[in-house]
PDB file of C-alpha atoms and ligand atoms in Angstrom:
ATOM      1  CA  MET A   1     -11.546 -34.714  -0.419  1.00 91.00           C
ATOM      2  CA  ASN A   2      -8.414 -35.714   1.189  1.00 96.00           C
ATOM      3  CA  LYS A   3      -8.470 -36.696   4.862  1.00 98.00           C
ATOM      4  CA  TYR A   4      -5.987 -34.060   7.011  1.00 98.00           C
ATOM      5  CA  LEU A   5      -7.976 -31.699   4.572  1.00 98.00           C
ATOM      6  CA  ASP A   6     -10.402 -28.658   6.265  1.00 98.00           C
ATOM      7  CA  ILE A   7     -12.230 -26.237   4.261  1.00 98.00           C
ATOM      8  CA  SER A   8     -13.812 -23.522   5.919  1.00 98.00           C
ATOM      9  CA  PRO A   9     -17.388 -23.483   5.416  1.00 98.00           C
ATOM     10  CA  GLU A  10     -17.149 -19.877   3.522  1.00 98.00           C
ATOM     11  CA  VAL A  11     -14.102 -20.551   1.517  1.00 98.00           C
ATOM     12  CA  GLN A  12     -15.690 -24.277   0.471  1.00 98.00           C
ATOM     13  CA  LEU A  13     -19.743 -22.058  -0.766  1.00 98.00           C
ATOM     14  CA  ALA A  14     -17.424 -20.156  -2.670  1.00 98.00           C
ATOM     15  CA  LEU A  15     -15.543 -23.247  -4.432  1.00 98.00           C
ATOM     16  CA  ARG A  16     -18.531 -25.028  -4.812  1.00 98.00           C
ATOM     17  CA  GLU A  17     -20.538 -22.143  -6.342  1.00 98.00           C
ATOM     18  CA  GLY A  18     -16.881 -20.916  -8.769  1.00 98.00           C
ATOM     19  CA  LYS A  19     -16.723 -18.119  -6.796  1.00 98.00           C
ATOM     20  CA  PRO A  20     -12.819 -16.490  -6.731  1.00 98.00           C
ATOM     21  CA  VAL A  21     -10.681 -17.375  -4.080  1.00 98.00           C
ATOM     22  CA  VAL A  22      -7.460 -16.424  -3.190  1.00 99.00           C
ATOM     23  CA  ALA A  23      -5.267 -18.841  -0.992  1.00 99.00           C
ATOM     24  CA  LEU A  24      -2.589 -17.191   1.665  1.00 99.00           C
ATOM     25  CA  GLU A  25       0.574 -18.103   3.155  1.00 98.00           C
ATOM     26  CA  SER A  26       0.722 -17.751   7.374  1.00 98.00           C
ATOM     27  CA  THR A  27       4.649 -18.179   7.769  1.00 98.00           C
ATOM     28  CA  ILE A  28       4.863 -14.553   6.335  1.00 97.00           C
ATOM     29  CA  ILE A  29       2.268 -13.825   9.538  1.00 98.00           C
ATOM     30  CA  SER A  30       4.571 -15.951  11.496  1.00 98.00           C
ATOM     31  CA  HIS A  31       8.213 -15.565  10.743  1.00 96.00           C
ATOM     32  CA  GLY A  32       7.914 -12.868   8.400  1.00 95.00           C
ATOM     33  CA  MET A  33       6.770 -10.233  10.295  1.00 96.00           C
ATOM     34  CA  PRO A  34       6.525  -9.201  13.860  1.00 95.00           C
ATOM     35  CA  TYR A  35       4.128  -9.419  16.185  1.00 97.00           C
ATOM     36  CA  PRO A  36       1.488  -7.068  16.090  1.00 98.00           C
ATOM     37  CA  LYS A  37       1.874  -5.823  12.902  1.00 97.00           C
ATOM     38  CA  ASN A  38       1.824  -9.625  11.091  1.00 98.00           C
ATOM     39  CA  VAL A  39      -2.024 -10.480  12.798  1.00 98.00           C
ATOM     40  CA  GLU A  40      -2.970  -6.490  11.339  1.00 98.00           C
ATOM     41  CA  THR A  41      -1.660  -6.859   8.208  1.00 98.00           C
ATOM     42  CA  ALA A  42      -2.928 -10.885   7.778  1.00 98.00           C
ATOM     43  CA  LEU A  43      -6.424  -9.477   8.609  1.00 98.00           C
ATOM     44  CA  MET A  44      -5.991  -6.519   6.528  1.00 98.00           C
ATOM     45  CA  VAL A  45      -5.126  -8.333   3.694  1.00 98.00           C
ATOM     46  CA  GLU A  46      -8.009 -10.847   4.076  1.00 98.00           C
ATOM     47  CA  GLN A  47     -10.009  -7.080   3.817  1.00 98.00           C
ATOM     48  CA  CYS A  48      -8.587  -6.429   0.921  1.00 98.00           C
ATOM     49  CA  ILE A  49      -9.266  -9.503  -1.212  1.00 98.00           C
ATOM     50  CA  ARG A  50     -12.869  -8.561  -0.026  1.00 98.00           C
ATOM     51  CA  ASP A  51     -12.678  -5.732  -1.432  1.00 98.00           C
ATOM     52  CA  ASN A  52     -11.922  -6.796  -4.618  1.00 98.00           C
ATOM     53  CA  GLY A  53     -14.514  -9.286  -5.402  1.00 98.00           C
ATOM     54  CA  ALA A  54     -12.746 -12.479  -4.080  1.00 98.00           C
ATOM     55  CA  VAL A  55     -12.742 -14.920  -0.531  1.00 98.00           C
ATOM     56  CA  PRO A  56      -9.242 -15.467   0.840  1.00 98.00           C
ATOM     57  CA  ALA A  57      -8.501 -18.391   2.385  1.00 99.00           C
ATOM     58  CA  THR A  58      -5.668 -18.138   4.890  1.00 99.00           C
ATOM     59  CA  ILE A  59      -3.136 -21.272   5.228  1.00 98.00           C
ATOM     60  CA  ALA A  60      -2.178 -22.866   8.008  1.00 99.00           C
ATOM     61  CA  ILE A  61      -1.657 -26.291   9.540  1.00 98.00           C
ATOM     62  CA  ILE A  62      -3.651 -26.329  12.656  1.00 98.00           C
ATOM     63  CA  GLY A  63      -3.077 -29.526  15.434  1.00 98.00           C
ATOM     64  CA  GLY A  64      -2.404 -31.610  12.645  1.00 98.00           C
ATOM     65  CA  ARG A  65      -5.614 -30.562  10.065  1.00 98.00           C
ATOM     66  CA  LEU A  66      -4.549 -28.657   7.735  1.00 98.00           C
ATOM     67  CA  LYS A  67      -6.698 -25.720   6.760  1.00 98.00           C
ATOM     68  CA  ALA A  68      -8.143 -23.440   3.500  1.00 99.00           C
ATOM     69  CA  GLY A  69      -9.533 -20.595   5.408  1.00 98.00           C
ATOM     70  CA  LEU A  70      -8.343 -19.076   9.550  1.00 98.00           C
ATOM     71  CA  SER A  71     -10.687 -17.899  11.486  1.00 98.00           C
ATOM     72  CA  ARG A  72      -9.249 -14.768  13.451  1.00 98.00           C
ATOM     73  CA  ASP A  73      -7.961 -16.543  16.937  1.00 98.00           C
ATOM     74  CA  GLU A  74      -6.586 -18.642  14.783  1.00 98.00           C
ATOM     75  CA  ILE A  75      -4.850 -15.320  12.973  1.00 98.00           C
ATOM     76  CA  GLU A  76      -3.800 -13.952  15.836  1.00 98.00           C
ATOM     77  CA  HIS A  77      -2.696 -17.314  17.460  1.00 98.00           C
ATOM     78  CA  LEU A  78      -0.177 -18.040  14.657  1.00 98.00           C
ATOM     79  CA  GLY A  79       0.680 -14.171  14.836  1.00 98.00           C
ATOM     80  CA  LYS A  80       1.722 -14.552  18.519  1.00 98.00           C
ATOM     81  CA  SER A  81       3.274 -17.318  17.928  1.00 98.00           C
ATOM     82  CA  GLY A  82       5.302 -16.046  16.015  1.00 97.00           C
ATOM     83  CA  ARG A  83       8.696 -18.252  15.517  1.00 96.00           C
ATOM     84  CA  ALA A  84       7.958 -20.300  18.263  1.00 97.00           C
ATOM     85  CA  VAL A  85       5.436 -22.130  15.324  1.00 98.00           C
ATOM     86  CA  THR A  86       6.860 -24.528  13.074  1.00 98.00           C
ATOM     87  CA  LYS A  87       7.919 -23.602   9.984  1.00 98.00           C
ATOM     88  CA  VAL A  88       5.988 -26.296   7.581  1.00 98.00           C
ATOM     89  CA  SER A  89       7.289 -26.726   3.845  1.00 98.00           C
ATOM     90  CA  ARG A  90       7.214 -29.972   1.914  1.00 98.00           C
ATOM     91  CA  ARG A  91       9.408 -31.959   3.889  1.00 98.00           C
ATOM     92  CA  ASP A  92       8.331 -30.960   7.689  1.00 98.00           C
ATOM     93  CA  LEU A  93       4.575 -31.603   6.220  1.00 98.00           C
ATOM     94  CA  PRO A  94       4.071 -35.293   7.397  1.00 98.00           C
ATOM     95  CA  ALA A  95       5.788 -34.702  10.980  1.00 98.00           C
ATOM     96  CA  VAL A  96       3.310 -31.867  12.126  1.00 98.00           C
ATOM     97  CA  VAL A  97       0.228 -33.742  10.629  1.00 98.00           C
ATOM     98  CA  ALA A  98       1.298 -37.081  12.157  1.00 98.00           C
ATOM     99  CA  ARG A  99       2.120 -35.232  15.682  1.00 98.00           C
ATOM    100  CA  GLY A 100      -0.585 -33.266  15.443  1.00 98.00           C
ATOM    101  CA  ILE A 101       0.836 -30.149  15.977  1.00 98.00           C
ATOM    102  CA  ASP A 102       0.497 -26.143  14.437  1.00 98.00           C
ATOM    103  CA  GLY A 103       2.591 -25.543  11.502  1.00 98.00           C
ATOM    104  CA  ALA A 104       2.883 -22.299   9.256  1.00 98.00           C
ATOM    105  CA  THR A 105       3.017 -22.896   5.950  1.00 98.00           C
ATOM    106  CA  THR A 106       5.293 -21.298   3.552  1.00 98.00           C
ATOM    107  CA  VAL A 107       4.872 -20.822  -0.345  1.00 98.00           C
ATOM    108  CA  THR A 108       5.768 -24.844  -0.744  1.00 98.00           C
ATOM    109  CA  THR A 109       2.650 -25.950   1.445  1.00 98.00           C
ATOM    110  CA  THR A 110       0.819 -22.994   0.854  1.00 99.00           C
ATOM    111  CA  MET A 111       0.507 -23.989  -2.843  1.00 98.00           C
ATOM    112  CA  ILE A 112       0.056 -27.801  -2.181  1.00 98.00           C
ATOM    113  CA  ILE A 113      -2.643 -27.191   0.048  1.00 98.00           C
ATOM    114  CA  ALA A 114      -4.552 -24.376  -2.161  1.00 98.00           C
ATOM    115  CA  HIS A 115      -4.171 -27.059  -4.264  1.00 98.00           C
ATOM    116  CA  MET A 116      -5.807 -29.948  -2.656  1.00 98.00           C
ATOM    117  CA  ALA A 117      -8.823 -27.153  -1.184  1.00 98.00           C
ATOM    118  CA  GLY A 118      -9.091 -26.447  -5.290  1.00 98.00           C
ATOM    119  CA  ILE A 119      -7.730 -23.099  -5.139  1.00 98.00           C
ATOM    120  CA  LYS A 120      -6.222 -21.681  -8.562  1.00 98.00           C
ATOM    121  CA  ILE A 121      -4.371 -18.816  -6.712  1.00 98.00           C
ATOM    122  CA  PHE A 122      -2.183 -17.473  -4.181  1.00 98.00           C
ATOM    123  CA  ALA A 123      -1.103 -13.691  -3.527  1.00 98.00           C
ATOM    124  CA  THR A 124       2.170 -13.149  -0.980  1.00 98.00           C
ATOM    125  CA  GLY A 125       5.162 -10.466  -0.430  1.00 98.00           C
ATOM    126  CA  GLY A 126       8.549 -12.571  -1.282  1.00 97.00           C
ATOM    127  CA  ILE A 127       9.307 -16.479  -2.303  1.00 98.00           C
ATOM    128  CA  GLY A 128      12.386 -18.372  -1.662  1.00 98.00           C
ATOM    129  CA  GLY A 129      14.802 -18.966  -3.785  1.00 98.00           C
ATOM    130  CA  VAL A 130      18.311 -19.632  -4.445  1.00 98.00           C
ATOM    131  CA  HIS A 131      20.588 -18.468  -1.786  1.00 98.00           C
ATOM    132  CA  ARG A 132      23.721 -16.036  -1.990  1.00 97.00           C
ATOM    133  CA  GLY A 133      26.553 -18.859  -2.056  1.00 95.00           C
ATOM    134  CA  ALA A 134      23.874 -21.388  -3.077  1.00 97.00           C
ATOM    135  CA  GLU A 135      27.303 -22.818  -5.263  1.00 95.00           C
ATOM    136  CA  THR A 136      28.445 -24.566  -2.361  1.00 95.00           C
ATOM    137  CA  THR A 137      25.640 -24.452   0.394  1.00 95.00           C
ATOM    138  CA  MET A 138      23.076 -25.844  -1.864  1.00 96.00           C
ATOM    139  CA  ASP A 139      20.633 -23.720  -0.334  1.00 97.00           C
ATOM    140  CA  ILE A 140      17.870 -23.396  -2.524  1.00 98.00           C
ATOM    141  CA  SER A 141      14.088 -23.053  -1.391  1.00 98.00           C
ATOM    142  CA  ALA A 142      11.599 -25.803  -2.070  1.00 98.00           C
ATOM    143  CA  ASP A 143       9.399 -22.707  -3.170  1.00 98.00           C
ATOM    144  CA  LEU A 144      11.172 -23.179  -6.397  1.00 98.00           C
ATOM    145  CA  GLU A 145      10.495 -27.189  -6.634  1.00 98.00           C
ATOM    146  CA  GLU A 146       6.859 -26.850  -6.014  1.00 98.00           C
ATOM    147  CA  LEU A 147       6.372 -23.625  -8.586  1.00 98.00           C
ATOM    148  CA  ALA A 148       8.083 -26.560 -10.687  1.00 98.00           C
ATOM    149  CA  GLN A 149       5.311 -29.729 -10.348  1.00 98.00           C
ATOM    150  CA  THR A 150       2.247 -27.808  -8.237  1.00 98.00           C
ATOM    151  CA  PRO A 151      -0.433 -25.784 -11.010  1.00 98.00           C
ATOM    152  CA  VAL A 152      -1.278 -22.988  -8.711  1.00 98.00           C
ATOM    153  CA  MET A 153      -0.640 -19.447  -9.784  1.00 98.00           C
ATOM    154  CA  VAL A 154       1.894 -17.248  -7.479  1.00 99.00           C
ATOM    155  CA  VAL A 155       1.887 -13.575  -7.174  1.00 99.00           C
ATOM    156  CA  CYS A 156       4.067 -11.929  -4.948  1.00 98.00           C
ATOM    157  CA  ALA A 157       6.555  -8.418  -5.212  1.00 98.00           C
ATOM    158  CA  GLY A 158       9.331 -10.112  -6.693  1.00 97.00           C
ATOM    159  CA  ALA A 159      12.096 -11.754  -4.358  1.00 95.00           C
ATOM    160  CA  LYS A 160      14.641 -10.142  -1.670  1.00 93.00           C
ATOM    161  CA  SER A 161      17.752 -10.019  -2.586  1.00 90.00           C
ATOM    162  CA  ILE A 162      19.171 -11.503   0.545  1.00 95.00           C
ATOM    163  CA  LEU A 163      18.716 -14.128  -2.482  1.00 97.00           C
ATOM    164  CA  ASP A 164      21.136 -14.653  -5.537  1.00 98.00           C
ATOM    165  CA  LEU A 165      18.453 -13.599  -7.947  1.00 98.00           C
ATOM    166  CA  GLY A 166      20.045 -14.226 -11.364  1.00 98.00           C
ATOM    167  CA  LEU A 167      20.569 -17.822  -9.909  1.00 98.00           C
ATOM    168  CA  THR A 168      16.756 -18.217  -8.496  1.00 98.00           C
ATOM    169  CA  LEU A 169      15.575 -16.546 -12.602  1.00 98.00           C
ATOM    170  CA  GLU A 170      17.964 -19.981 -13.861  1.00 98.00           C
ATOM    171  CA  TYR A 171      16.936 -22.093 -11.692  1.00 98.00           C
ATOM    172  CA  LEU A 172      12.789 -21.326 -12.591  1.00 98.00           C
ATOM    173  CA  GLU A 173      13.716 -21.723 -16.344  1.00 98.00           C
ATOM    174  CA  THR A 174      15.309 -24.733 -15.767  1.00 98.00           C
ATOM    175  CA  LYS A 175      12.420 -26.216 -14.219  1.00 98.00           C
ATOM    176  CA  GLY A 176      10.095 -24.524 -16.666  1.00 98.00           C
ATOM    177  CA  VAL A 177       8.324 -22.150 -13.994  1.00 98.00           C
ATOM    178  CA  PRO A 178       7.092 -18.809 -15.995  1.00 98.00           C
ATOM    179  CA  VAL A 179       7.755 -15.828 -14.960  1.00 98.00           C
ATOM    180  CA  ILE A 180       5.437 -12.608 -15.695  1.00 98.00           C
ATOM    181  CA  GLY A 181       6.484  -9.157 -14.881  1.00 98.00           C
ATOM    182  CA  TYR A 182       3.126  -7.314 -13.949  1.00 98.00           C
ATOM    183  CA  GLY A 183       3.214  -4.766 -15.835  1.00 98.00           C
ATOM    184  CA  THR A 184       7.015  -4.672 -16.055  1.00 98.00           C
ATOM    185  CA  GLU A 185       9.744  -6.507 -18.463  1.00 98.00           C
ATOM    186  CA  GLU A 186      12.106  -6.214 -14.769  1.00 98.00           C
ATOM    187  CA  LEU A 187      11.864  -8.516 -12.030  1.00 98.00           C
ATOM    188  CA  PRO A 188      11.324  -6.741  -8.976  1.00 98.00           C
ATOM    189  CA  ALA A 189      13.235  -6.982  -5.627  1.00 97.00           C
ATOM    190  CA  PHE A 190      10.245  -6.683  -3.342  1.00 97.00           C
ATOM    191  CA  TYR A 191      11.589  -3.188  -1.835  1.00 97.00           C
ATOM    192  CA  THR A 192      12.504  -1.597  -4.671  1.00 98.00           C
ATOM    193  CA  ARG A 193      10.959  -1.892  -8.740  1.00 98.00           C
ATOM    194  CA  LYS A 194      14.265  -2.628 -10.107  1.00 96.00           C
ATOM    195  CA  SER A 195      16.838  -6.311 -10.192  1.00 97.00           C
ATOM    196  CA  GLY A 196      18.737  -5.320 -13.523  1.00 97.00           C
ATOM    197  CA  PHE A 197      17.630  -8.823 -14.220  1.00 98.00           C
ATOM    198  CA  SER A 198      14.954  -9.197 -17.256  1.00 98.00           C
ATOM    199  CA  VAL A 199      11.312 -10.960 -16.457  1.00 98.00           C
ATOM    200  CA  ASP A 200      10.020 -13.622 -18.991  1.00 98.00           C
ATOM    201  CA  TYR A 201       7.271 -12.142 -20.327  1.00 98.00           C
ATOM    202  CA  ARG A 202       5.679  -9.147 -19.356  1.00 98.00           C
ATOM    203  CA  VAL A 203       1.549  -8.697 -19.102  1.00 98.00           C
ATOM    204  CA  ASP A 204      -0.478  -5.710 -18.477  1.00 98.00           C
ATOM    205  CA  SER A 205      -4.380  -7.199 -17.069  1.00 98.00           C
ATOM    206  CA  PRO A 206      -5.772  -9.388 -14.755  1.00 98.00           C
ATOM    207  CA  LYS A 207      -7.311 -10.902 -17.811  1.00 98.00           C
ATOM    208  CA  GLU A 208      -4.198 -11.740 -19.729  1.00 98.00           C
ATOM    209  CA  LEU A 209      -2.640 -12.845 -16.266  1.00 98.00           C
ATOM    210  CA  ALA A 210      -6.028 -15.421 -15.838  1.00 98.00           C
ATOM    211  CA  ASP A 211      -5.746 -16.143 -19.952  1.00 98.00           C
ATOM    212  CA  MET A 212      -1.894 -17.294 -19.375  1.00 98.00           C
ATOM    213  CA  PHE A 213      -3.102 -19.617 -16.465  1.00 98.00           C
ATOM    214  CA  ARG A 214      -5.688 -21.013 -18.497  1.00 97.00           C
ATOM    215  CA  ALA A 215      -3.427 -22.221 -21.232  1.00 97.00           C
ATOM    216  CA  GLN A 216      -0.869 -23.530 -19.343  1.00 98.00           C
ATOM    217  CA  ARG A 217      -3.606 -25.874 -17.821  1.00 97.00           C
ATOM    218  CA  GLY A 218      -4.874 -26.809 -20.760  1.00 97.00           C
ATOM    219  CA  LEU A 219      -1.843 -27.663 -22.139  1.00 97.00           C
ATOM    220  CA  ASP A 220      -1.923 -30.059 -19.755  1.00 92.00           C
ATOM    221  CA  TYR A 221       1.181 -30.152 -17.756  1.00 88.00           C
ATOM    222  CA  LYS A 222       2.365 -29.931 -14.371  1.00 93.00           C
ATOM    223  CA  GLY A 223       3.222 -26.739 -12.509  1.00 97.00           C
ATOM    224  CA  GLY A 224       2.772 -23.350 -11.676  1.00 98.00           C
ATOM    225  CA  MET A 225       2.846 -19.813 -12.578  1.00 98.00           C
ATOM    226  CA  LEU A 226       5.466 -16.741 -10.848  1.00 98.00           C
ATOM    227  CA  VAL A 227       3.651 -13.358 -11.086  1.00 99.00           C
ATOM    228  CA  THR A 228       5.905 -10.428  -9.907  1.00 98.00           C
ATOM    229  CA  ASN A 229       4.587  -7.341  -9.116  1.00 98.00           C
ATOM    230  CA  PRO A 230       6.218  -4.114  -8.538  1.00 98.00           C
ATOM    231  CA  ILE A 231       5.613  -2.160  -4.758  1.00 98.00           C
ATOM    232  CA  PRO A 232       3.991   0.704  -5.629  1.00 98.00           C
ATOM    233  CA  GLU A 233       6.731   3.580  -6.445  1.00 98.00           C
ATOM    234  CA  GLU A 234       4.956   5.453  -3.359  1.00 98.00           C
ATOM    235  CA  TYR A 235       6.372   2.844  -1.038  1.00 98.00           C
ATOM    236  CA  SER A 236       9.575   1.473  -2.720  1.00 98.00           C
ATOM    237  CA  MET A 237      12.302   1.886  -0.926  1.00 97.00           C
ATOM    238  CA  ASP A 238      15.919   3.764  -1.051  1.00 96.00           C
ATOM    239  CA  LYS A 239      18.361   0.961  -3.175  1.00 95.00           C
ATOM    240  CA  ASP A 240      21.723   2.354  -0.994  1.00 96.00           C
ATOM    241  CA  VAL A 241      19.285   1.850   1.842  1.00 96.00           C
ATOM    242  CA  ILE A 242      18.166  -1.574   1.889  1.00 97.00           C
ATOM    243  CA  ASP A 243      20.952  -3.169   0.289  1.00 96.00           C
ATOM    244  CA  ALA A 244      23.036  -2.402   2.822  1.00 97.00           C
ATOM    245  CA  ALA A 245      20.820  -3.361   5.627  1.00 97.00           C
ATOM    246  CA  ILE A 246      20.488  -6.663   3.502  1.00 97.00           C
ATOM    247  CA  GLU A 247      24.346  -7.125   3.422  1.00 97.00           C
ATOM    248  CA  GLN A 248      24.310  -6.178   7.299  1.00 98.00           C
ATOM    249  CA  ALA A 249      21.886  -9.051   7.898  1.00 97.00           C
ATOM    250  CA  LEU A 250      24.104 -11.356   5.405  1.00 97.00           C
ATOM    251  CA  LYS A 251      27.316 -10.762   7.463  1.00 98.00           C
ATOM    252  CA  GLU A 252      25.807 -11.280  10.368  1.00 98.00           C
ATOM    253  CA  CYS A 253      23.504 -14.688   9.511  1.00 97.00           C
ATOM    254  CA  LYS A 254      26.914 -16.257   8.570  1.00 96.00           C
ATOM    255  CA  GLU A 255      29.293 -14.507  11.811  1.00 98.00           C
ATOM    256  CA  GLN A 256      26.089 -16.451  13.941  1.00 98.00           C
ATOM    257  CA  GLY A 257      26.538 -19.712  12.282  1.00 96.00           C
ATOM    258  CA  ILE A 258      22.919 -19.730  11.261  1.00 96.00           C
ATOM    259  CA  HIS A 259      21.572 -22.749   8.431  1.00 95.00           C
ATOM    260  CA  GLY A 260      18.861 -24.529   7.086  1.00 96.00           C
ATOM    261  CA  LYS A 261      14.961 -23.554   7.950  1.00 96.00           C
ATOM    262  CA  ASP A 262      15.999 -21.412   9.610  1.00 97.00           C
ATOM    263  CA  THR A 263      18.383 -18.665   7.729  1.00 97.00           C
ATOM    264  CA  THR A 264      15.547 -17.026   5.569  1.00 96.00           C
ATOM    265  CA  PRO A 265      13.824 -15.973   9.128  1.00 95.00           C
ATOM    266  CA  PHE A 266      16.845 -14.691  10.402  1.00 97.00           C
ATOM    267  CA  LEU A 267      17.636 -12.536   7.106  1.00 96.00           C
ATOM    268  CA  LEU A 268      13.786 -11.376   7.501  1.00 94.00           C
ATOM    269  CA  ALA A 269      13.667 -10.453  10.889  1.00 94.00           C
ATOM    270  CA  LYS A 270      17.477  -8.907  10.450  1.00 96.00           C
ATOM    271  CA  VAL A 271      16.502  -6.441   8.015  1.00 96.00           C
ATOM    272  CA  VAL A 272      13.634  -5.061   9.681  1.00 94.00           C
ATOM    273  CA  GLU A 273      15.337  -4.791  13.151  1.00 95.00           C
ATOM    274  CA  LEU A 274      17.957  -2.619  10.570  1.00 96.00           C
ATOM    275  CA  THR A 275      15.770  -0.797   8.999  1.00 95.00           C
ATOM    276  CA  GLY A 276      14.014   0.470  12.221  1.00 88.00           C
ATOM    277  CA  GLY A 277      10.721  -0.301  10.505  1.00 90.00           C
ATOM    278  CA  ASP A 278      10.683   1.522   7.410  1.00 93.00           C
ATOM    279  CA  SER A 279      11.293  -2.051   5.758  1.00 95.00           C
ATOM    280  CA  LEU A 280       8.116  -3.657   7.730  1.00 96.00           C
ATOM    281  CA  GLU A 281       5.327  -0.553   5.869  1.00 96.00           C
ATOM    282  CA  SER A 282       6.979  -1.353   1.926  1.00 97.00           C
ATOM    283  CA  ASN A 283       6.332  -5.022   3.304  1.00 97.00           C
ATOM    284  CA  ILE A 284       2.864  -4.641   4.427  1.00 98.00           C
ATOM    285  CA  LYS A 285       2.069  -2.665   1.293  1.00 98.00           C
ATOM    286  CA  LEU A 286       3.419  -4.617  -1.528  1.00 98.00           C
ATOM    287  CA  VAL A 287       1.047  -7.485   0.266  1.00 98.00           C
ATOM    288  CA  LEU A 288      -1.585  -6.070   0.238  1.00 98.00           C
ATOM    289  CA  ASN A 289      -0.894  -5.263  -3.584  1.00 98.00           C
ATOM    290  CA  ASN A 290      -0.304  -8.379  -4.702  1.00 98.00           C
ATOM    291  CA  ALA A 291      -3.623  -9.675  -2.852  1.00 99.00           C
ATOM    292  CA  LYS A 292      -5.710  -6.675  -4.942  1.00 98.00           C
ATOM    293  CA  LEU A 293      -3.892  -7.906  -8.429  1.00 99.00           C
ATOM    294  CA  ALA A 294      -4.812 -11.679  -7.394  1.00 99.00           C
ATOM    295  CA  ALA A 295      -8.062 -11.310  -6.412  1.00 99.00           C
ATOM    296  CA  LEU A 296      -8.884  -9.397  -9.875  1.00 98.00           C
ATOM    297  CA  THR A 297      -7.332 -11.896 -11.055  1.00 98.00           C
ATOM    298  CA  ALA A 298      -8.937 -14.743  -9.777  1.00 98.00           C
ATOM    299  CA  LYS A 299     -12.180 -13.053 -10.641  1.00 98.00           C
ATOM    300  CA  GLU A 300     -10.728 -13.235 -13.854  1.00 98.00           C
ATOM    301  CA  LEU A 301     -10.189 -17.190 -13.381  1.00 97.00           C
ATOM    302  CA  ALA A 302     -13.678 -17.802 -11.913  1.00 96.00           C
ATOM    303  CA  GLU A 303     -15.687 -16.468 -15.639  1.00 88.00           C
ATOM    304  CA  ASN A 304     -14.828 -19.236 -17.149  1.00 64.00           C
TER     305      ASN A 304
HETATM  306  N1  LIG B 401      10.461 -14.245   1.757  1.00 52.05           N
HETATM  307  C1  LIG B 401      10.073 -13.425   2.035  1.00 52.05           C
HETATM  308  N2  LIG B 401       9.261 -13.224   3.510  1.00 52.05           N
HETATM  309  C2  LIG B 401       8.437 -14.026   3.717  1.00 52.05           C
HETATM  310  C3  LIG B 401       9.684 -15.583   2.992  1.00 52.05           C
HETATM  311  C4  LIG B 401      10.392 -15.373   2.306  1.00 52.05           C
HETATM  312  O1  LIG B 401      10.174 -11.990   1.836  1.00 52.05           O
HETATM  313  O2  LIG B 401       8.064 -14.419   4.831  1.00 52.05           O
HETATM  314  C5  LIG B 401       8.633 -16.837   3.469  1.00 52.05           C
HETATM  315  C6  LIG B 401       7.715 -17.123   2.965  1.00 52.05           C
HETATM  316  O3  LIG B 401       6.847 -18.542   3.352  1.00 52.05           O
HETATM  317  C7  LIG B 401       8.585 -18.499   2.090  1.00 52.05           C
HETATM  318  C8  LIG B 401       9.830 -18.688   2.823  1.00 52.05           C
HETATM  319  O4  LIG B 401       7.869 -19.366   1.287  1.00 52.05           O
HETATM  320  O5  LIG B 401      10.242 -17.376   3.777  1.00 52.05           O
HETATM  321  C9  LIG B 401      11.046 -19.509   2.321  1.00 52.05           C
HETATM  322  O6  LIG B 401      11.857 -20.442   3.189  1.00 52.05           O
HETATM  323  P1  LIG B 401      13.269 -21.057   2.731  1.00 52.05           P
HETATM  324  O7  LIG B 401      13.747 -20.048   2.083  1.00 52.05           O
HETATM  325  O8  LIG B 401      13.594 -22.149   3.759  1.00 52.05           O
HETATM  326  O9  LIG B 401      12.333 -22.150   1.464  1.00 52.05           O
HETATM  327 MN1  LIG B 402      17.077 -23.161   2.697  1.00 52.05          MN
END
């Protein structure tokens, strides 16, 4: 095992016995949602994974140690600290480990640590992608490169249209990352079920997802798989309302000169602020929906 990695006793036991385990990220806790909803959500998501027959492994860096499986206190600590915690992507890992500090893991680093621990599947809300205007800013999330090289299945609700969804799909195609729609042929846009863009393959059961992941592993090439699971109809948002909030958030982001790793957290917080918390409720529901699908798929993957 990697010398910087600590796996909680519960997760360790589950992995040893070949039981289903689902990884969860921590940037969604510190930078993706406000306190205390972030902590409540993180704990609810863990419970949802248990209720669906798998063991949750929330991932973060605590005192420079990579953790697979957090205590309640550690989740509370990350949630309370919020954006004061370092947001850790691939390039930040060495510094955070060497300095012995705390860090919240993005999709990228959660995939890295999950893979180190032997966890095959990970549930979250949305991934990073190609930002709007990337043709000049070159702002493309490291999440896409990680999907191209680390063999973990990521279950999300698509991507928010703070990103350029068309360019994000093009990038994933270039990098050989399969984009699967769960029960849909259309890429979901996080708060809404439709984006106008097609996924590569539609899949209708956890077993089919597990079969595809096993085939990818059997083909023996690097890279993961992106499963996009639409938000349940009853929780989806009005497209005009969310689009207006996103446009306004993007405008303020530009005006304030926000850039680099601060861009995504700024936009996420702004959208919540502008929609008066409605988007936060949708966000919570879609994460729970993804956690359930990931748990059911982890069970299929554990079967052989
Ligand atoms: N998108 C969301 N919610 C999130 C994130 C993105 O809808 O919480 C977080 C995830 O941790 C993701 C990260 O991996 O932001 C991407 O950041 P960046 O765009 O800086 O790569
Ligand atoms: Mn970026």
